[in-house]
Amino acid sequence: MQKLLNIILLFNIFLNCFHTKLVIMAGTVLLAYYFECTDTFGVHIQGFFCNDADLMKPYPGVEEESFVPPLILYCVVAAAPTAIIFTGEISMYFIKSTRDTLIAQEKTIVTGECCYLNPLIRRIIRFIGVFAFGLFATDIFVNAGQVVTGNLTPYFLTVCKPNYTGTDCRFNHQFITNGNICTGDQMVVERARRSFPSKDAALSVYSAVYVTMYVTSTIKTKSSRLAKPVLCLGTLCTAFLTGLNRVSEYRNHCSDVIAGFLLGCSVALFLGICVVHNFKGVHATPRKQKTEDYRGLPLMTFPRVESPLETLSAQNHSASMTEVT
């Protein structure tokens, strides 16, 4: 019975501490779901020129035929940072030289005679939870940008298939604002209106920057002088190549990929610096007290420091007085 009460107490304390964060996280996931899986938010219909060379690239096929399919990309983006954080925290906790630092940065929550949340669990939940929140937030920002701008992909005219002999496309410099001019597959055409910013670039660089900040700020062992740069640069290079692949396959413009990189970096830097405070824990290391500032004070208030010459003179005087005595 006592163990059951302890478990119920633990559950209540967990809900009281994290109910606000859970509500925010649930709202973020729900909003991302509406952007991704429903047509609640309609895409802005942007105009175009019928003979715009930047929109006449060949159709690269569905996203699943890409060199980096979305399913593989999203699995790697979500699973790799989670595995790195989980492995890093457990490794540092079982290393004696770093365990004391981690315990000093966290506060153990005692919830009963046998139940408590130790610093290891708290750090893992915090860092992975913030990463997941940032991942969904980046997805929301990307979808919002795509819906609001309605920027056209490089292959838009190939899938739109406008009637070039019609009245609307008769003149080369006539700007088309009619959304019903396309004769191609409407689902493909609608996806071709969501180019800015690049989702793959934003999510990949967000994951890479977040992992890089975690590794450089948390893992501090002598044997990691070469392993840390290789891991961080390899992760960033993979994200960069993912963005370049979108351009090479004519799925995004260069400006779309650059905007995705900036968005992902901004979200990762904000969460890493302002939310988890460079992964230092909730209790910062106490700073050294600043020395007193004596500027503007009278000389008599300064602390007296005895010089070595005064000390030597005092010793000689004491010796001479002893001899006289």
mmCIF file of C-alpha atoms in Angstrom:
data_model
loop_
_atom_site.group_PDB
_atom_site.id
_atom_site.type_symbol
_atom_site.label_atom_id
_atom_site.label_comp_id
_atom_site.label_asym_id
_atom_site.label_seq_id
_atom_site.Cartn_x
_atom_site.Cartn_y
_atom_site.Cartn_z
ATOM 1 C CA MET A 1 0.000 0.000 0.000
ATOM 2 C CA GLN A 2 2.836 2.392 0.853
ATOM 3 C CA LYS A 3 4.533 1.758 -2.474
ATOM 4 C CA LEU A 4 1.259 2.483 -4.295
ATOM 5 C CA LEU A 5 0.915 5.782 -2.438
ATOM 6 C CA ASN A 6 4.499 6.681 -3.339
ATOM 7 C CA ILE A 7 3.819 5.971 -7.006
ATOM 8 C CA ILE A 8 0.650 8.096 -6.928
ATOM 9 C CA LEU A 9 2.566 10.900 -5.199
ATOM 10 C CA LEU A 10 5.302 10.685 -7.817
ATOM 11 C CA PHE A 11 2.721 10.891 -10.609
ATOM 12 C CA ASN A 12 1.016 13.905 -9.022
ATOM 13 C CA ILE A 13 4.291 15.773 -8.566
ATOM 14 C CA PHE A 14 5.264 14.971 -12.148
ATOM 15 C CA LEU A 15 1.967 16.366 -13.421
ATOM 16 C CA ASN A 16 2.232 19.483 -11.256
ATOM 17 C CA CYS A 17 5.761 20.178 -12.496
ATOM 18 C CA PHE A 18 5.278 19.410 -16.150
ATOM 19 C CA HIS A 19 1.594 19.978 -16.917
ATOM 20 C CA THR A 20 2.224 23.399 -18.468
ATOM 21 C CA LYS A 21 5.078 22.081 -20.589
ATOM 22 C CA LEU A 22 2.996 19.104 -21.669
ATOM 23 C CA VAL A 23 0.142 21.377 -22.727
ATOM 24 C CA ILE A 24 2.524 23.543 -24.778
ATOM 25 C CA MET A 25 4.112 20.482 -26.341
ATOM 26 C CA ALA A 26 0.724 18.969 -27.181
ATOM 27 C CA GLY A 27 -0.417 22.228 -28.769
ATOM 28 C CA THR A 28 2.743 22.404 -30.859
ATOM 29 C CA VAL A 29 2.333 18.822 -32.085
ATOM 30 C CA LEU A 30 -1.336 19.432 -32.876
ATOM 31 C CA LEU A 31 -0.549 22.570 -34.877
ATOM 32 C CA ALA A 32 2.160 20.728 -36.804
ATOM 33 C CA TYR A 33 -0.351 17.966 -37.536
ATOM 34 C CA TYR A 34 -2.855 20.439 -38.975
ATOM 35 C CA PHE A 35 -0.173 21.942 -41.213
ATOM 36 C CA GLU A 36 1.116 18.582 -42.427
ATOM 37 C CA CYS A 37 -1.922 16.311 -42.705
ATOM 38 C CA THR A 38 -4.911 18.578 -43.301
ATOM 39 C CA ASP A 39 -5.920 21.333 -45.682
ATOM 40 C CA THR A 40 -6.983 23.689 -42.906
ATOM 41 C CA PHE A 41 -4.517 26.333 -44.069
ATOM 42 C CA GLY A 42 -4.826 27.088 -47.766
ATOM 43 C CA VAL A 43 -1.722 27.871 -49.806
ATOM 44 C CA HIS A 44 -1.407 31.372 -51.223
ATOM 45 C CA ILE A 45 -1.876 31.397 -55.022
ATOM 46 C CA GLN A 46 1.151 33.212 -56.389
ATOM 47 C CA GLY A 47 1.255 34.500 -59.932
ATOM 48 C CA PHE A 48 3.858 33.615 -62.558
ATOM 49 C CA PHE A 49 5.027 34.228 -66.114
ATOM 50 C CA CYS A 50 4.249 31.476 -68.600
ATOM 51 C CA ASN A 51 7.783 31.578 -70.043
ATOM 52 C CA ASP A 52 9.725 31.949 -66.809
ATOM 53 C CA ALA A 53 12.887 29.870 -67.297
ATOM 54 C CA ASP A 54 13.401 29.499 -63.533
ATOM 55 C CA LEU A 55 10.138 27.537 -63.285
ATOM 56 C CA MET A 56 10.646 25.229 -66.275
ATOM 57 C CA LYS A 57 13.002 22.654 -64.740
ATOM 58 C CA PRO A 58 12.122 18.974 -65.290
ATOM 59 C CA TYR A 59 9.848 17.330 -62.764
ATOM 60 C CA PRO A 60 12.057 15.225 -60.406
ATOM 61 C CA GLY A 61 9.216 12.932 -59.355
ATOM 62 C CA VAL A 62 7.536 12.424 -56.004
ATOM 63 C CA GLU A 63 9.445 13.082 -52.793
ATOM 64 C CA GLU A 64 9.858 9.354 -52.144
ATOM 65 C CA GLU A 65 12.011 9.104 -55.286
ATOM 66 C CA SER A 66 14.497 11.661 -53.988
ATOM 67 C CA PHE A 67 18.085 10.690 -53.152
ATOM 68 C CA VAL A 68 17.197 11.520 -49.522
ATOM 69 C CA PRO A 69 13.601 10.276 -49.050
ATOM 70 C CA PRO A 70 11.520 12.137 -46.444
ATOM 71 C CA LEU A 71 10.956 9.043 -44.297
ATOM 72 C CA ILE A 72 14.683 8.351 -43.950
ATOM 73 C CA LEU A 73 15.469 12.036 -43.426
ATOM 74 C CA TYR A 74 12.880 12.525 -40.683
ATOM 75 C CA CYS A 75 13.906 9.320 -38.905
ATOM 76 C CA VAL A 76 17.569 10.346 -38.902
ATOM 77 C CA VAL A 77 16.791 13.933 -37.894
ATOM 78 C CA ALA A 78 14.725 12.745 -34.929
ATOM 79 C CA ALA A 79 16.590 9.603 -33.868
ATOM 80 C CA ALA A 80 20.253 10.608 -34.214
ATOM 81 C CA PRO A 81 20.194 13.581 -31.753
ATOM 82 C CA THR A 82 18.076 11.579 -29.312
ATOM 83 C CA ALA A 83 20.556 8.697 -29.347
ATOM 84 C CA ILE A 84 23.558 11.048 -29.006
ATOM 85 C CA ILE A 85 22.034 12.919 -26.050
ATOM 86 C CA PHE A 86 20.932 9.709 -24.329
ATOM 87 C CA THR A 87 24.325 8.051 -24.781
ATOM 88 C CA GLY A 88 26.241 11.184 -23.789
ATOM 89 C CA GLU A 89 24.289 11.746 -20.589
ATOM 90 C CA ILE A 90 24.582 8.139 -19.435
ATOM 91 C CA SER A 91 28.303 8.040 -20.240
ATOM 92 C CA MET A 92 29.041 11.258 -18.358
ATOM 93 C CA TYR A 93 26.953 10.190 -15.381
ATOM 94 C CA PHE A 94 28.938 6.988 -14.933
ATOM 95 C CA ILE A 95 32.282 8.771 -15.289
ATOM 96 C CA LYS A 96 33.383 9.799 -11.818
ATOM 97 C CA SER A 97 35.153 12.964 -12.969
ATOM 98 C CA THR A 98 31.975 14.420 -14.498
ATOM 99 C CA ARG A 99 29.308 12.985 -12.188
ATOM 100 C CA ASP A 100 29.941 15.495 -9.405
ATOM 101 C CA THR A 101 29.565 18.395 -11.827
ATOM 102 C CA LEU A 102 26.261 17.081 -13.140
ATOM 103 C CA ILE A 103 24.910 16.523 -9.646
ATOM 104 C CA ALA A 104 25.961 20.042 -8.633
ATOM 105 C CA GLN A 105 24.086 21.510 -11.603
ATOM 106 C CA GLU A 106 20.850 19.671 -10.842
ATOM 107 C CA LYS A 107 18.539 19.317 -7.907
ATOM 108 C CA THR A 108 17.255 15.904 -6.858
ATOM 109 C CA ILE A 109 13.475 15.828 -6.336
ATOM 110 C CA VAL A 110 12.546 13.436 -3.556
ATOM 111 C CA THR A 111 8.989 12.166 -3.947
ATOM 112 C CA GLY A 112 8.834 9.494 -1.295
ATOM 113 C CA GLU A 113 10.852 6.969 0.640
ATOM 114 C CA CYS A 114 11.791 5.029 -2.486
ATOM 115 C CA CYS A 115 10.930 7.277 -5.401
ATOM 116 C CA TYR A 116 12.958 10.213 -6.680
ATOM 117 C CA LEU A 117 14.083 11.818 -9.919
ATOM 118 C CA ASN A 118 17.849 11.859 -10.101
ATOM 119 C CA PRO A 119 19.834 14.397 -12.149
ATOM 120 C CA LEU A 120 20.428 11.934 -14.990
ATOM 121 C CA ILE A 121 16.722 11.450 -15.706
ATOM 122 C CA ARG A 122 15.983 15.150 -15.378
ATOM 123 C CA ARG A 123 18.708 16.157 -17.840
ATOM 124 C CA ILE A 124 17.728 13.515 -20.404
ATOM 125 C CA ILE A 125 14.058 14.527 -20.268
ATOM 126 C CA ARG A 126 14.897 18.227 -20.479
ATOM 127 C CA PHE A 127 17.357 18.111 -23.363
ATOM 128 C CA ILE A 128 15.420 15.603 -25.469
ATOM 129 C CA GLY A 129 12.136 17.365 -24.697
ATOM 130 C CA VAL A 130 13.496 20.739 -25.783
ATOM 131 C CA PHE A 131 14.910 19.142 -28.930
ATOM 132 C CA ALA A 132 11.535 17.600 -29.808
ATOM 133 C CA PHE A 133 9.767 20.903 -29.168
ATOM 134 C CA GLY A 134 12.217 22.709 -31.456
ATOM 135 C CA LEU A 135 11.760 20.086 -34.154
ATOM 136 C CA PHE A 136 7.986 20.600 -34.235
ATOM 137 C CA ALA A 137 8.397 24.377 -33.940
ATOM 138 C CA THR A 138 10.737 24.411 -36.942
ATOM 139 C CA ASP A 139 8.227 22.363 -38.911
ATOM 140 C CA ILE A 140 5.486 24.858 -38.016
ATOM 141 C CA PHE A 141 7.601 27.844 -39.077
ATOM 142 C CA VAL A 142 8.443 26.158 -42.378
ATOM 143 C CA ASN A 143 4.843 25.260 -43.161
ATOM 144 C CA ALA A 144 3.663 28.732 -42.199
ATOM 145 C CA GLY A 145 6.223 30.286 -44.537
ATOM 146 C CA GLN A 146 5.219 27.983 -47.367
ATOM 147 C CA VAL A 147 1.515 28.640 -46.889
ATOM 148 C CA VAL A 148 1.869 32.420 -46.633
ATOM 149 C CA THR A 149 4.299 32.949 -49.509
ATOM 150 C CA GLY A 150 3.169 30.205 -51.898
ATOM 151 C CA ASN A 151 6.558 30.357 -53.578
ATOM 152 C CA LEU A 152 6.804 28.204 -56.714
ATOM 153 C CA THR A 153 9.250 25.334 -57.147
ATOM 154 C CA PRO A 154 11.708 25.201 -60.065
ATOM 155 C CA TYR A 155 9.544 22.555 -61.798
ATOM 156 C CA PHE A 156 6.215 24.380 -61.349
ATOM 157 C CA LEU A 157 5.473 25.042 -65.033
ATOM 158 C CA THR A 158 6.334 21.438 -65.899
ATOM 159 C CA VAL A 159 3.581 20.087 -63.644
ATOM 160 C CA CYS A 160 1.226 23.051 -64.087
ATOM 161 C CA LYS A 161 1.029 22.557 -67.876
ATOM 162 C CA PRO A 162 -0.649 25.856 -68.729
ATOM 163 C CA ASN A 163 -2.256 26.348 -72.109
ATOM 164 C CA TYR A 164 0.444 28.318 -73.918
ATOM 165 C CA THR A 165 -1.820 28.942 -76.919
ATOM 166 C CA GLY A 166 -4.571 30.438 -74.800
ATOM 167 C CA THR A 167 -5.272 34.084 -74.188
ATOM 168 C CA ASP A 168 -3.513 34.191 -70.806
ATOM 169 C CA CYS A 169 -0.127 32.934 -72.076
ATOM 170 C CA ARG A 170 -0.212 34.562 -75.500
ATOM 171 C CA PHE A 171 2.073 37.409 -74.483
ATOM 172 C CA ASN A 172 5.541 36.600 -73.071
ATOM 173 C CA HIS A 173 5.518 39.324 -70.427
ATOM 174 C CA GLN A 174 1.984 38.834 -69.162
ATOM 175 C CA PHE A 175 1.807 38.028 -65.456
ATOM 176 C CA ILE A 176 -0.666 35.226 -64.735
ATOM 177 C CA THR A 177 -2.677 35.441 -61.510
ATOM 178 C CA ASN A 178 -5.377 32.973 -62.476
ATOM 179 C CA GLY A 179 -4.997 29.895 -60.323
ATOM 180 C CA ASN A 180 -7.212 27.782 -62.579
ATOM 181 C CA ILE A 181 -4.939 28.004 -65.606
ATOM 182 C CA CYS A 182 -3.034 24.830 -64.694
ATOM 183 C CA THR A 183 -4.170 21.657 -66.434
ATOM 184 C CA GLY A 184 -1.895 19.200 -64.611
ATOM 185 C CA ASP A 185 -2.539 17.089 -61.523
ATOM 186 C CA GLN A 186 -3.924 19.469 -58.917
ATOM 187 C CA MET A 187 -2.307 17.690 -55.968
ATOM 188 C CA VAL A 188 1.128 17.876 -57.585
ATOM 189 C CA VAL A 189 0.532 21.504 -58.527
ATOM 190 C CA GLU A 190 -0.404 22.376 -54.956
ATOM 191 C CA ARG A 191 2.783 20.755 -53.635
ATOM 192 C CA ALA A 192 4.722 22.720 -56.240
ATOM 193 C CA ARG A 193 3.474 25.930 -54.591
ATOM 194 C CA ARG A 194 5.263 25.141 -51.300
ATOM 195 C CA SER A 195 8.913 25.893 -51.915
ATOM 196 C CA PHE A 196 9.972 28.660 -49.499
ATOM 197 C CA PRO A 197 11.623 27.863 -47.144
ATOM 198 C CA SER A 198 13.005 24.373 -47.692
ATOM 199 C CA LYS A 199 11.688 21.999 -45.040
ATOM 200 C CA ASP A 200 14.437 19.405 -45.451
ATOM 201 C CA ALA A 201 17.141 22.050 -45.138
ATOM 202 C CA ALA A 202 15.561 23.618 -42.043
ATOM 203 C CA LEU A 203 14.996 20.357 -40.154
ATOM 204 C CA SER A 204 18.398 18.878 -41.021
ATOM 205 C CA VAL A 205 20.383 21.967 -40.021
ATOM 206 C CA TYR A 206 18.320 22.417 -36.839
ATOM 207 C CA SER A 207 19.150 18.882 -35.768
ATOM 208 C CA ALA A 208 22.826 19.305 -36.705
ATOM 209 C CA VAL A 209 23.280 22.619 -34.861
ATOM 210 C CA TYR A 210 21.473 21.360 -31.746
ATOM 211 C CA VAL A 211 23.665 18.238 -31.600
ATOM 212 C CA THR A 212 26.789 20.322 -32.225
ATOM 213 C CA MET A 213 25.953 22.669 -29.354
ATOM 214 C CA TYR A 214 25.261 19.723 -27.059
ATOM 215 C CA VAL A 215 28.504 17.925 -27.887
ATOM 216 C CA THR A 216 30.720 21.020 -27.620
ATOM 217 C CA SER A 217 29.087 22.281 -24.396
ATOM 218 C CA THR A 218 28.667 19.005 -22.505
ATOM 219 C CA ILE A 219 31.243 16.396 -23.491
ATOM 220 C CA LYS A 220 34.561 17.445 -21.957
ATOM 221 C CA THR A 221 37.039 14.569 -21.858
ATOM 222 C CA LYS A 222 40.678 14.506 -22.867
ATOM 223 C CA SER A 223 40.086 11.750 -25.407
ATOM 224 C CA SER A 224 37.484 13.838 -27.280
ATOM 225 C CA ARG A 225 39.839 16.458 -28.719
ATOM 226 C CA LEU A 226 39.601 14.929 -32.181
ATOM 227 C CA ALA A 227 36.339 12.988 -31.869
ATOM 228 C CA LYS A 228 34.248 16.064 -31.069
ATOM 229 C CA PRO A 229 35.276 18.110 -34.125
ATOM 230 C CA VAL A 230 34.843 15.098 -36.413
ATOM 231 C CA LEU A 231 31.355 14.382 -35.061
ATOM 232 C CA CYS A 232 30.235 18.016 -35.182
ATOM 233 C CA LEU A 233 31.671 18.798 -38.614
ATOM 234 C CA GLY A 234 30.336 15.543 -40.027
ATOM 235 C CA THR A 235 26.850 16.346 -38.762
ATOM 236 C CA LEU A 236 26.925 19.887 -40.136
ATOM 237 C CA CYS A 237 28.316 18.672 -43.458
ATOM 238 C CA THR A 238 25.513 16.113 -43.773
ATOM 239 C CA ALA A 239 22.902 18.817 -43.204
ATOM 240 C CA PHE A 240 24.614 21.068 -45.743
ATOM 241 C CA LEU A 241 24.665 18.286 -48.354
ATOM 242 C CA THR A 242 20.980 17.644 -47.723
ATOM 243 C CA GLY A 243 20.219 21.230 -48.707
ATOM 244 C CA LEU A 244 22.433 21.015 -51.780
ATOM 245 C CA ASN A 245 20.625 17.848 -52.840
ATOM 246 C CA ARG A 246 17.349 19.767 -52.877
ATOM 247 C CA VAL A 247 18.837 22.281 -55.297
ATOM 248 C CA SER A 248 20.503 19.700 -57.522
ATOM 249 C CA GLU A 249 17.239 17.769 -57.920
ATOM 250 C CA TYR A 250 15.335 20.980 -58.824
ATOM 251 C CA ARG A 251 13.045 20.614 -55.802
ATOM 252 C CA ASN A 252 13.983 23.997 -54.262
ATOM 253 C CA HIS A 253 15.657 27.219 -55.261
ATOM 254 C CA CYS A 254 18.944 28.291 -53.666
ATOM 255 C CA SER A 255 17.110 31.032 -51.770
ATOM 256 C CA ASP A 256 14.702 28.443 -50.333
ATOM 257 C CA VAL A 257 17.560 26.324 -48.999
ATOM 258 C CA ILE A 258 19.400 29.339 -47.554
ATOM 259 C CA ALA A 259 16.220 30.480 -45.811
ATOM 260 C CA GLY A 260 15.753 26.968 -44.397
ATOM 261 C CA PHE A 261 19.325 26.952 -43.103
ATOM 262 C CA LEU A 262 18.846 30.323 -41.389
ATOM 263 C CA LEU A 263 15.543 29.265 -39.853
ATOM 264 C CA GLY A 264 16.883 25.978 -38.491
ATOM 265 C CA CYS A 265 20.023 27.629 -37.110
ATOM 266 C CA SER A 266 18.001 30.379 -35.427
ATOM 267 C CA VAL A 267 15.667 27.955 -33.655
ATOM 268 C CA ALA A 268 18.546 25.725 -32.509
ATOM 269 C CA LEU A 269 20.622 28.643 -31.234
ATOM 270 C CA PHE A 270 17.677 30.156 -29.380
ATOM 271 C CA LEU A 271 16.791 26.909 -27.631
ATOM 272 C CA GLY A 272 20.416 26.022 -26.881
ATOM 273 C CA ILE A 273 21.375 29.418 -25.470
ATOM 274 C CA CYS A 274 18.202 30.839 -23.959
ATOM 275 C CA VAL A 275 16.234 27.734 -22.941
ATOM 276 C CA VAL A 276 18.747 25.094 -21.839
ATOM 277 C CA HIS A 277 21.539 27.626 -21.186
ATOM 278 C CA ASN A 278 24.257 25.843 -23.171
ATOM 279 C CA PHE A 279 23.252 22.514 -21.571
ATOM 280 C CA LYS A 280 24.655 23.522 -18.188
ATOM 281 C CA GLY A 281 21.669 22.444 -16.099
ATOM 282 C CA VAL A 282 19.151 24.434 -14.111
ATOM 283 C CA HIS A 283 21.548 25.486 -11.372
ATOM 284 C CA ALA A 284 24.438 27.501 -12.723
ATOM 285 C CA THR A 285 27.829 27.293 -11.118
ATOM 286 C CA PRO A 286 28.126 30.046 -8.512
ATOM 287 C CA ARG A 287 30.185 32.915 -9.759
ATOM 288 C CA LYS A 288 33.075 34.361 -7.846
ATOM 289 C CA GLN A 289 32.260 37.467 -5.905
ATOM 290 C CA LYS A 290 33.467 40.612 -7.524
ATOM 291 C CA THR A 291 36.196 42.500 -5.765
ATOM 292 C CA GLU A 292 35.158 45.716 -4.095
ATOM 293 C CA ASP A 293 35.389 48.853 -6.158
ATOM 294 C CA TYR A 294 37.370 51.467 -4.224
ATOM 295 C CA ARG A 295 37.143 54.195 -6.814
ATOM 296 C CA GLY A 296 35.884 57.452 -5.352
ATOM 297 C CA LEU A 297 36.621 56.476 -1.731
ATOM 298 C CA PRO A 298 39.000 58.392 0.584
ATOM 299 C CA LEU A 299 42.501 56.998 1.025
ATOM 300 C CA MET A 300 41.879 56.336 4.703
ATOM 301 C CA THR A 301 39.200 53.800 3.813
ATOM 302 C CA PHE A 302 41.587 51.667 1.735
ATOM 303 C CA PRO A 303 42.777 48.430 3.359
ATOM 304 C CA ARG A 304 46.337 48.721 4.620
ATOM 305 C CA VAL A 305 48.831 46.375 2.960
ATOM 306 C CA GLU A 306 52.154 45.970 4.705
ATOM 307 C CA SER A 307 55.113 46.039 2.341
ATOM 308 C CA PRO A 308 58.107 43.639 2.643
ATOM 309 C CA LEU A 309 60.375 46.588 3.544
ATOM 310 C CA GLU A 310 58.174 47.484 6.487
ATOM 311 C CA THR A 311 58.195 43.876 7.639
ATOM 312 C CA LEU A 312 62.026 43.718 7.458
ATOM 313 C CA SER A 313 62.380 47.015 9.347
ATOM 314 C CA ALA A 314 60.068 45.792 12.057
ATOM 315 C CA GLN A 315 62.066 42.581 12.443
ATOM 316 C CA ASN A 316 65.397 44.506 12.690
ATOM 317 C CA HIS A 317 63.897 46.873 15.250
ATOM 318 C CA SER A 318 62.654 43.947 17.327
ATOM 319 C CA ALA A 319 66.072 42.308 17.164
ATOM 320 C CA SER A 320 67.850 45.475 18.236
ATOM 321 C CA MET A 321 65.480 45.967 21.160
ATOM 322 C CA THR A 322 66.114 42.401 22.249
ATOM 323 C CA GLU A 323 69.884 42.956 22.218
ATOM 324 C CA VAL A 324 69.601 46.138 24.271
ATOM 325 C CA THR A 325 67.520 44.324 26.806
#
